Amino acid sequence: MGLSGDSTGTGVLKCCDGILQIEKDSEEDRVIALAGNPNVGKSTVFNQLTGLNQHTGNWPGKTVANAQGKYYYGGKNYILVDIPGTYSLMANSEEEEIARDFICFGEPDATVVVADATCLERNLNLVLQTMEISKNVVLCVNLLDEAKRKKIRIRLDVVSEKLGIPVVGTSARSGKGLNSLMEAVSALTSQKSEPHPLVITYGEEIEKAVSILEPAVQKALQGKLNSRWVALKLLDGDSGILNALKKHLQYDILANREITECLEKAWESLDESGIPREMFRDKIVTKIVQTCEEIGRSAVVYERQEYAARDRKIDKILTSKLTGIPIMLLLLCGIFWLTITGANYPSELIANGLFWVEDRLSQIFTAANAPLWVKGLLIDGCYRTLAWVVSVMLPPMAIFFPLFTLLEDLGYLPRVAFNLDNFFRKACAHGKQSLSMCMGFGCNACGVIGCRIIDSPRERLIAILTNNFVPCNGRFPTLIAVITMFFAGGAAGTFQSLVSTLMLTMVIVLGVVMTLLISKLLSKTILKGLPSSFHLELPPYRKPQIGKVIVRSIFDRTLFVLRRAAAVAAPAGLVIWLMANLKAGDSSILALCADFLDPFARLIGLDGYILMAFILGFPANEIVVPIIIMSYMATGALTDYESLAQLHTLLIDHGWTWLTAVCVMLFSLMHWPCGTTCLTIKKETQSMKWTLLAFALPTVTGLVVCFCVANTARFFGLA
Amino acid sequence: MENKEISLDRLPIGTRASVTSIRSNGALRRRMLDLGVISGTEIEPLYTSPSGNPVAYLIRGAVIALRSDVSSKIMVSA
């Protein structure tokens, strides 16, 4: 299987949702597109205006699909559409295509372009390109607070005058300037005054060609789009715009004889004046960039030459040969250490609390003379599993998510990508894969969606297929629990958490190494190809808003994940209880299933119950350990399980050795993706084949690794 | 080294140079144009990653990391 369009799914990797359906409540509602370069605080503006919670973070590419929200201002509803951050609208990538298509065909009443005040000149490129498509553009110069800190002063009046559009300065994080922004949008969309945006003229030769072509285009499009812009795109030979016209207006522009004739003539004219077709885009871009430079020169004042000195110093430490990777590992260790130590105490507290409630509930059921099976089903089944999931999951998540979000907000993730890029290059993978991998630590489904930032189809598939090799938050508690019980048990106090931290870090590093190995393997076999060129922006560091980060990560992420886990845990508990209590012949169904799986599970160092727990954990990995405990308890006599130490005894009683623990950790790291992730992969690749491969790849790897480890250890008589 | 044309990957860290040409016509050229890299644009290599590749460059006020396969196609003169 080579790298044909078919095998990589090039055709179907295109975003499946196309243009967003906008639902207006009334004809008076205004649709506003929110555009901007990546990482300029676009999502923050969106969230502040709409009160929604699009996830934000300090790295380019957070928003990969359109999102919409509403705000009310001056008696009207505004529907705000957050489109992906792009540097340009030349449609070199999927995000750019989505962004361009919405501005072109989504018929927004106005487009707000959010720009970064700390590097306005570069952002103007997108502003000018947007103005070529649409007249109704508002420039929102965001991050004014950052610019002020860096002693960069921006003369907004000059920018506005030069561009001929309304310009508003904001510091969206603190909400400053947003009222003016809404006012500007309101004024523009109520058409109090006809806007006269700057029209860039591209020099005599190009203007002549445009004048040959534009009338024909204008006639054909009947004012549906800006004909000058379409003419420029046609001259550029941009096939994307042709397809977009076909898709959104059901119009094949090149079927129009008049247009094709004029286009030929215009090209001839360009050729004669010494601009061959391949030079056309250069000329256009050069002119736009020069215009940006010119505006930048007259409107931006750098009051301190070395405005970014601090960032450079930090970067040199965080990315140097000597300290870059050690610091990265230390930070990782630090986060794990805080998570493990911090989670211990609240975990026990919650467990005690929830099991106290269980006792009271039991008493109530007994007092009410409820049948035994009802009590068993609801309390021993549903409630107990739920309680386990909550007490094991909640504390580590409530610590890990905010810490991770802080690093993300600070702008550290792109530095990780920078440090690790060499490994990814050697694995023939895309440099941004390390970003989607980092997202996988939070949730593999999010990581898979995050792979959209990779614009080469081959490398995106590699990133999607290997995302599951880093453990998500659902698997961390499993790893932490097993490590604490089996490997840090001998050590006491602080030392114990240190040992646990080191173990966990080793597991994570193993996950990263496996990601790289499998990426390389894919690159050399079914997804052959060379790494495509790419660039990675290292954005300025930003001071994270600690309070907001904590609130947001707890509410957005922790509770979300917890709710999902709980929704799965309760029914799973029910099933387990039923399986443990329904008899088929002499033994329970649970025992029968476990016995059936047992010989196979033993081969890979597990036992039947563990393997079944992994299988039942398919809807959500979080419930694997609770299921193991439930099934052991259902078959054993032990019912007291209030601490990890007692749990340890329970596991030992059921034949666990250090080898079982190692294999559980390895298999937890490398087995099938959870149900949600599988569905996401299916959606992202639009292919059953790739989804199956994404399922099989980590599973087979895990089986092979566990088999080797288990049997090597047994062969040498170690366990 | 005055006015001598070299490829960007060979430019020493901390040396500022201006772009003379991009030796590619494909996607790479378009991407560089998006970043505002045209002839005459000033570029300065800031620091290398732990392994030496990629290198972070200062381009129009933004810090952009490029792998050597890209930077070797951008010609600059110091």
Short mmCIF file of N, CA, C and O in Angstrom, two decimals, chain A residues 237-331:
data_model
loop_
_atom_site.label_atom_id
_atom_site.label_comp_id
_atom_site.label_asym_id
_atom_site.label_seq_id
_atom_site.Cartn_x
_atom_site.Cartn_y
_atom_site.Cartn_z
N GLY A 237 -4.31 31.69 -10.28
CA GLY A 237 -4.44 30.27 -10.60
C GLY A 237 -4.78 29.46 -9.37
O GLY A 237 -4.43 28.29 -9.25
N ASP A 238 -5.45 30.08 -8.41
CA ASP A 238 -5.82 29.43 -7.16
C ASP A 238 -6.99 28.48 -7.42
O ASP A 238 -8.13 28.90 -7.58
N SER A 239 -6.67 27.17 -7.48
CA SER A 239 -7.73 26.22 -7.82
C SER A 239 -8.70 26.05 -6.66
O SER A 239 -9.85 25.66 -6.85
N GLY A 240 -8.22 26.35 -5.46
CA GLY A 240 -9.08 26.21 -4.27
C GLY A 240 -10.34 27.05 -4.38
O GLY A 240 -11.43 26.60 -4.04
N ILE A 241 -10.18 28.26 -4.88
CA ILE A 241 -11.33 29.15 -4.96
C ILE A 241 -12.35 28.63 -5.97
O ILE A 241 -13.56 28.77 -5.79
N LEU A 242 -11.85 27.97 -7.03
CA LEU A 242 -12.77 27.40 -8.01
C LEU A 242 -13.64 26.33 -7.36
O LEU A 242 -14.85 26.29 -7.51
N ASN A 243 -12.95 25.46 -6.60
CA ASN A 243 -13.69 24.41 -5.91
C ASN A 243 -14.67 24.97 -4.91
O ASN A 243 -15.79 24.49 -4.78
N ALA A 244 -14.23 26.02 -4.20
CA ALA A 244 -15.10 26.62 -3.19
C ALA A 244 -16.34 27.22 -3.85
O ALA A 244 -17.45 27.11 -3.33
N LEU A 245 -16.15 27.85 -5.00
CA LEU A 245 -17.30 28.41 -5.72
C LEU A 245 -18.27 27.31 -6.11
O LEU A 245 -19.48 27.45 -5.97
N LYS A 246 -17.69 26.20 -6.58
CA LYS A 246 -18.53 25.08 -6.98
C LYS A 246 -19.31 24.56 -5.78
O LYS A 246 -20.50 24.25 -5.86
N LYS A 247 -18.61 24.48 -4.67
CA LYS A 247 -19.20 23.87 -3.48
C LYS A 247 -20.30 24.77 -2.89
O LYS A 247 -21.37 24.29 -2.54
N HIS A 248 -19.99 26.06 -2.78
CA HIS A 248 -20.91 26.92 -2.03
C HIS A 248 -21.92 27.67 -2.90
O HIS A 248 -22.98 28.04 -2.43
N LEU A 249 -21.56 27.95 -4.14
CA LEU A 249 -22.52 28.65 -4.99
C LEU A 249 -23.02 27.76 -6.13
O LEU A 249 -23.76 28.19 -7.00
N GLN A 250 -22.57 26.49 -6.11
CA GLN A 250 -22.92 25.57 -7.20
C GLN A 250 -22.64 26.23 -8.55
O GLN A 250 -23.45 26.22 -9.47
N TYR A 251 -21.47 26.85 -8.64
CA TYR A 251 -21.18 27.58 -9.86
C TYR A 251 -19.77 27.24 -10.33
O TYR A 251 -18.80 27.43 -9.60
N ASP A 252 -19.65 26.74 -11.54
CA ASP A 252 -18.34 26.46 -12.10
C ASP A 252 -17.92 27.65 -12.95
O ASP A 252 -18.34 27.80 -14.09
N ILE A 253 -17.06 28.46 -12.37
CA ILE A 253 -16.76 29.74 -13.01
C ILE A 253 -16.01 29.56 -14.32
O ILE A 253 -16.13 30.35 -15.25
N LEU A 254 -15.24 28.46 -14.42
CA LEU A 254 -14.48 28.27 -15.65
C LEU A 254 -15.32 27.69 -16.79
O LEU A 254 -14.86 27.52 -17.91
N ALA A 255 -16.58 27.39 -16.49
CA ALA A 255 -17.47 26.95 -17.56
C ALA A 255 -17.99 28.17 -18.33
O ALA A 255 -18.60 28.05 -19.40
N ASN A 256 -17.75 29.33 -17.78
CA ASN A 256 -18.18 30.57 -18.41
C ASN A 256 -17.14 30.97 -19.46
O ASN A 256 -16.01 31.33 -19.15
N ARG A 257 -17.55 30.90 -20.75
CA ARG A 257 -16.60 31.14 -21.83
C ARG A 257 -15.97 32.52 -21.75
O ARG A 257 -14.77 32.69 -21.94
N GLU A 258 -16.81 33.50 -21.44
CA GLU A 258 -16.33 34.87 -21.41
C GLU A 258 -15.18 35.01 -20.40
O GLU A 258 -14.16 35.64 -20.69
N ILE A 259 -15.38 34.38 -19.24
CA ILE A 259 -14.36 34.49 -18.20
C ILE A 259 -13.06 33.81 -18.62
O ILE A 259 -11.98 34.38 -18.51
N THR A 260 -13.18 32.60 -19.17
CA THR A 260 -11.94 31.91 -19.56
C THR A 260 -11.20 32.69 -20.64
O THR A 260 -9.98 32.78 -20.63
N GLU A 261 -11.96 33.27 -21.57
CA GLU A 261 -11.30 34.06 -22.62
C GLU A 261 -10.59 35.27 -22.04
O GLU A 261 -9.44 35.56 -22.36
N CYS A 262 -11.31 35.98 -21.16
CA CYS A 262 -10.69 37.15 -20.53
C CYS A 262 -9.48 36.77 -19.70
O CYS A 262 -8.48 37.49 -19.67
N LEU A 263 -9.59 35.61 -19.04
CA LEU A 263 -8.48 35.16 -18.20
C LEU A 263 -7.24 34.91 -19.04
O LEU A 263 -6.14 35.35 -18.70
N GLU A 264 -7.45 34.24 -20.21
CA GLU A 264 -6.33 34.00 -21.11
C GLU A 264 -5.69 35.32 -21.53
O GLU A 264 -4.47 35.49 -21.52
N LYS A 265 -6.58 36.27 -21.89
CA LYS A 265 -6.08 37.57 -22.34
C LYS A 265 -5.29 38.27 -21.24
O LYS A 265 -4.23 38.85 -21.46
N ALA A 266 -5.84 38.20 -20.01
CA ALA A 266 -5.19 38.87 -18.89
C ALA A 266 -3.82 38.25 -18.62
O ALA A 266 -2.84 38.95 -18.38
N TRP A 267 -3.75 36.90 -18.74
CA TRP A 267 -2.47 36.23 -18.52
C TRP A 267 -1.46 36.64 -19.59
O TRP A 267 -0.29 36.87 -19.30
N GLU A 268 -1.96 36.72 -20.84
CA GLU A 268 -1.08 37.17 -21.92
C GLU A 268 -0.51 38.53 -21.62
O GLU A 268 0.68 38.79 -21.75
N SER A 269 -1.42 39.42 -21.17
CA SER A 269 -1.00 40.78 -20.87
C SER A 269 0.07 40.80 -19.78
O SER A 269 1.05 41.54 -19.84
N LEU A 270 -0.11 39.93 -18.78
CA LEU A 270 0.88 39.85 -17.70
C LEU A 270 2.21 39.35 -18.23
O LEU A 270 3.27 39.89 -17.91
N ASP A 271 2.14 38.31 -19.06
CA ASP A 271 3.35 37.75 -19.65
C ASP A 271 4.13 38.81 -20.42
O ASP A 271 5.34 38.93 -20.28
N GLU A 272 3.38 39.57 -21.20
CA GLU A 272 4.02 40.61 -22.02
C GLU A 272 4.71 41.65 -21.15
O GLU A 272 5.77 42.17 -21.50
N SER A 273 4.09 41.96 -20.00
CA SER A 273 4.73 42.98 -19.17
C SER A 273 5.73 42.38 -18.19
O SER A 273 6.14 43.02 -17.23
N GLY A 274 6.10 41.13 -18.46
CA GLY A 274 7.22 40.56 -17.70
C GLY A 274 6.86 39.96 -16.36
O GLY A 274 7.70 39.87 -15.48
N ILE A 275 5.58 39.60 -16.18
CA ILE A 275 5.22 38.91 -14.94
C ILE A 275 4.68 37.53 -15.30
O ILE A 275 3.51 37.36 -15.62
N PRO A 276 5.56 36.51 -15.27
CA PRO A 276 5.07 35.16 -15.56
C PRO A 276 4.13 34.70 -14.45
O PRO A 276 4.14 35.25 -13.35
N ARG A 277 3.31 33.69 -14.76
CA ARG A 277 2.27 33.29 -13.81
C ARG A 277 2.81 32.88 -12.46
O ARG A 277 2.21 33.16 -11.42
N GLU A 278 3.98 32.21 -12.47
CA GLU A 278 4.47 31.74 -11.17
C GLU A 278 4.99 32.88 -10.30
O GLU A 278 5.19 32.72 -9.11
N MET A 279 5.18 34.06 -10.93
CA MET A 279 5.64 35.20 -10.14
C MET A 279 4.48 36.02 -9.58
O MET A 279 4.66 36.91 -8.75
N PHE A 280 3.26 35.70 -10.04
CA PHE A 280 2.12 36.54 -9.72
C PHE A 280 1.89 36.65 -8.21
O PHE A 280 1.79 37.74 -7.65
N ARG A 281 1.86 35.49 -7.57
CA ARG A 281 1.57 35.53 -6.14
C ARG A 281 2.66 36.26 -5.37
O ARG A 281 2.37 37.01 -4.43
N ASP A 282 3.91 36.07 -5.79
CA ASP A 282 5.01 36.80 -5.15
C ASP A 282 4.76 38.30 -5.18
O ASP A 282 4.96 39.00 -4.20
N LYS A 283 4.35 38.75 -6.36
CA LYS A 283 4.11 40.19 -6.53
C LYS A 283 3.02 40.66 -5.58
O LYS A 283 3.14 41.68 -4.92
N ILE A 284 1.95 39.88 -5.55
CA ILE A 284 0.81 40.24 -4.69
C ILE A 284 1.24 40.28 -3.23
O ILE A 284 1.03 41.26 -2.53
N VAL A 285 1.87 39.18 -2.79
CA VAL A 285 2.25 39.11 -1.38
C VAL A 285 3.25 40.21 -1.04
O VAL A 285 3.15 40.87 0.00
N THR A 286 4.20 40.42 -1.91
CA THR A 286 5.20 41.45 -1.65
C THR A 286 4.53 42.80 -1.45
O THR A 286 4.85 43.52 -0.50
N LYS A 287 3.57 43.09 -2.29
CA LYS A 287 2.89 44.38 -2.17
C LYS A 287 2.14 44.47 -0.84
O LYS A 287 2.18 45.48 -0.14
N ILE A 288 1.45 43.38 -0.49
CA ILE A 288 0.71 43.39 0.78
C ILE A 288 1.67 43.55 1.94
O ILE A 288 1.45 44.37 2.84
N VAL A 289 2.76 42.78 1.92
CA VAL A 289 3.72 42.86 3.03
C VAL A 289 4.31 44.27 3.12
O VAL A 289 4.48 44.81 4.22
N GLN A 290 4.59 44.85 1.96
CA GLN A 290 5.14 46.22 1.99
C GLN A 290 4.14 47.20 2.59
O GLN A 290 4.52 48.10 3.35
N THR A 291 2.87 47.01 2.25
CA THR A 291 1.85 47.89 2.83
C THR A 291 1.82 47.74 4.34
O THR A 291 1.72 48.72 5.07
N CYS A 292 1.91 46.48 4.80
CA CYS A 292 1.95 46.23 6.24
C CYS A 292 3.12 46.96 6.88
O CYS A 292 2.98 47.60 7.92
N GLU A 293 4.28 46.82 6.25
CA GLU A 293 5.49 47.48 6.77
C GLU A 293 5.27 48.97 6.91
O GLU A 293 5.60 49.58 7.92
N GLU A 294 4.69 49.51 5.87
CA GLU A 294 4.49 50.95 5.83
C GLU A 294 3.57 51.41 6.97
O GLU A 294 3.88 52.35 7.70
N ILE A 295 2.46 50.69 7.14
CA ILE A 295 1.54 51.05 8.22
C ILE A 295 2.22 50.85 9.57
O ILE A 295 2.11 51.68 10.46
N GLY A 296 2.94 49.74 9.68
CA GLY A 296 3.65 49.45 10.92
C GLY A 296 4.61 50.58 11.27
O GLY A 296 4.67 51.03 12.42
N ARG A 297 5.35 51.02 10.29
CA ARG A 297 6.34 52.08 10.53
C ARG A 297 5.69 53.35 11.06
O ARG A 297 6.22 54.01 11.95
N SER A 298 4.50 53.68 10.51
CA SER A 298 3.93 54.97 10.91
C SER A 298 3.04 54.86 12.16
O SER A 298 2.73 55.87 12.76
N ALA A 299 2.67 53.64 12.54
CA ALA A 299 1.71 53.54 13.65
C ALA A 299 2.25 52.84 14.89
O ALA A 299 1.64 52.92 15.95
N VAL A 300 3.36 52.14 14.78
CA VAL A 300 3.87 51.41 15.95
C VAL A 300 5.16 52.05 16.43
O VAL A 300 6.08 52.29 15.64
N VAL A 301 5.18 52.36 17.72
CA VAL A 301 6.39 52.96 18.30
C VAL A 301 6.97 51.99 19.32
O VAL A 301 6.29 51.61 20.27
N TYR A 302 8.19 51.56 19.09
CA TYR A 302 8.87 50.71 20.07
C TYR A 302 9.66 51.61 21.00
O TYR A 302 10.69 52.15 20.61
N GLU A 303 9.15 51.75 22.22
CA GLU A 303 9.84 52.67 23.12
C GLU A 303 11.06 52.05 23.75
O GLU A 303 11.90 52.74 24.33
N ARG A 304 11.15 50.75 23.65
CA ARG A 304 12.36 50.11 24.14
C ARG A 304 12.81 49.16 23.05
O ARG A 304 12.02 48.34 22.58
N GLN A 305 14.06 49.26 22.64
CA GLN A 305 14.52 48.44 21.53
C GLN A 305 14.39 46.96 21.84
O GLN A 305 13.81 46.20 21.09
N GLU A 306 14.95 46.55 22.96
CA GLU A 306 14.96 45.12 23.28
C GLU A 306 13.69 44.73 24.02
O GLU A 306 13.73 44.32 25.17
N TYR A 307 12.56 44.87 23.36
CA TYR A 307 11.30 44.66 24.05
C TYR A 307 11.04 43.21 24.42
O TYR A 307 10.17 42.90 25.20
N ALA A 308 11.78 42.31 23.81
CA ALA A 308 11.50 40.90 24.07
C ALA A 308 12.67 40.22 24.75
O ALA A 308 12.78 39.00 24.73
N ALA A 309 13.54 41.02 25.37
CA ALA A 309 14.77 40.46 25.94
C ALA A 309 14.48 39.36 26.96
O ALA A 309 15.14 38.34 26.98
N ARG A 310 13.44 39.58 27.79
CA ARG A 310 13.16 38.62 28.84
C ARG A 310 12.75 37.26 28.24
O ARG A 310 13.23 36.22 28.65
N ASP A 311 11.89 37.32 27.23
CA ASP A 311 11.47 36.08 26.56
C ASP A 311 12.66 35.33 25.99
O ASP A 311 12.75 34.10 26.10
N ARG A 312 13.57 36.07 25.39
CA ARG A 312 14.74 35.43 24.78
C ARG A 312 15.58 34.73 25.84
O ARG A 312 16.06 33.62 25.65
N LYS A 313 15.72 35.40 26.97
CA LYS A 313 16.54 34.81 28.05
C LYS A 313 15.90 33.52 28.54
O LYS A 313 16.56 32.50 28.69
N ILE A 314 14.59 33.59 28.77
CA ILE A 314 13.89 32.39 29.26
C ILE A 314 14.02 31.26 28.24
O ILE A 314 14.34 30.13 28.56
N ASP A 315 13.80 31.62 26.97
CA ASP A 315 13.88 30.62 25.92
C ASP A 315 15.24 29.95 25.87
O ASP A 315 15.37 28.76 25.65
N LYS A 316 16.28 30.76 26.05
CA LYS A 316 17.63 30.20 25.96
C LYS A 316 17.84 29.16 27.04
O LYS A 316 18.54 28.17 26.83
N ILE A 317 17.23 29.39 28.20
CA ILE A 317 17.37 28.40 29.27
C ILE A 317 16.49 27.18 28.99
O ILE A 317 16.93 26.04 29.12
N LEU A 318 15.26 27.43 28.56
CA LEU A 318 14.31 26.33 28.39
C LEU A 318 14.57 25.48 27.16
O LEU A 318 13.99 24.41 27.01
N THR A 319 15.39 25.96 26.25
CA THR A 319 15.60 25.19 25.02
C THR A 319 17.07 24.90 24.72
O THR A 319 17.38 24.40 23.65
N SER A 320 17.95 25.21 25.65
CA SER A 320 19.37 25.02 25.32
C SER A 320 19.73 23.53 25.35
O SER A 320 19.02 22.70 25.91
N LYS A 321 20.86 23.26 24.74
CA LYS A 321 21.34 21.88 24.64
C LYS A 321 21.50 21.28 26.02
O LYS A 321 21.10 20.15 26.29
N LEU A 322 22.07 22.08 26.92
CA LEU A 322 22.40 21.57 28.24
C LEU A 322 21.16 21.41 29.12
O LEU A 322 20.97 20.41 29.79
N THR A 323 20.31 22.42 29.12
CA THR A 323 19.24 22.44 30.11
C THR A 323 17.85 22.16 29.55
O THR A 323 16.95 21.85 30.31
N GLY A 324 17.68 22.29 28.24
CA GLY A 324 16.34 22.20 27.65
C GLY A 324 15.58 20.95 28.05
O GLY A 324 14.51 21.03 28.65
N ILE A 325 16.15 19.78 27.73
CA ILE A 325 15.42 18.54 27.98
C ILE A 325 15.38 18.20 29.48
O ILE A 325 14.32 17.80 29.97
N PRO A 326 16.49 18.36 30.23
CA PRO A 326 16.38 18.13 31.69
C PRO A 326 15.29 18.97 32.35
O PRO A 326 14.51 18.44 33.16
N ILE A 327 15.19 20.24 31.99
CA ILE A 327 14.16 21.08 32.61
C ILE A 327 12.78 20.56 32.26
O ILE A 327 11.87 20.52 33.08
N MET A 328 12.63 20.12 31.00
CA MET A 328 11.34 19.59 30.57
C MET A 328 10.95 18.37 31.43
O MET A 328 9.83 18.27 31.91
N LEU A 329 11.91 17.48 31.63
CA LEU A 329 11.62 16.29 32.44
C LEU A 329 11.34 16.66 33.89
O LEU A 329 10.46 16.10 34.53
N LEU A 330 12.11 17.64 34.40
CA LEU A 330 11.89 18.08 35.78
C LEU A 330 10.48 18.65 35.95
O LEU A 330 9.81 18.37 36.95
N LEU A 331 10.08 19.45 34.97
CA LEU A 331 8.74 20.03 35.04
C LEU A 331 7.68 18.93 35.05
O LEU A 331 6.72 18.97 35.82
#
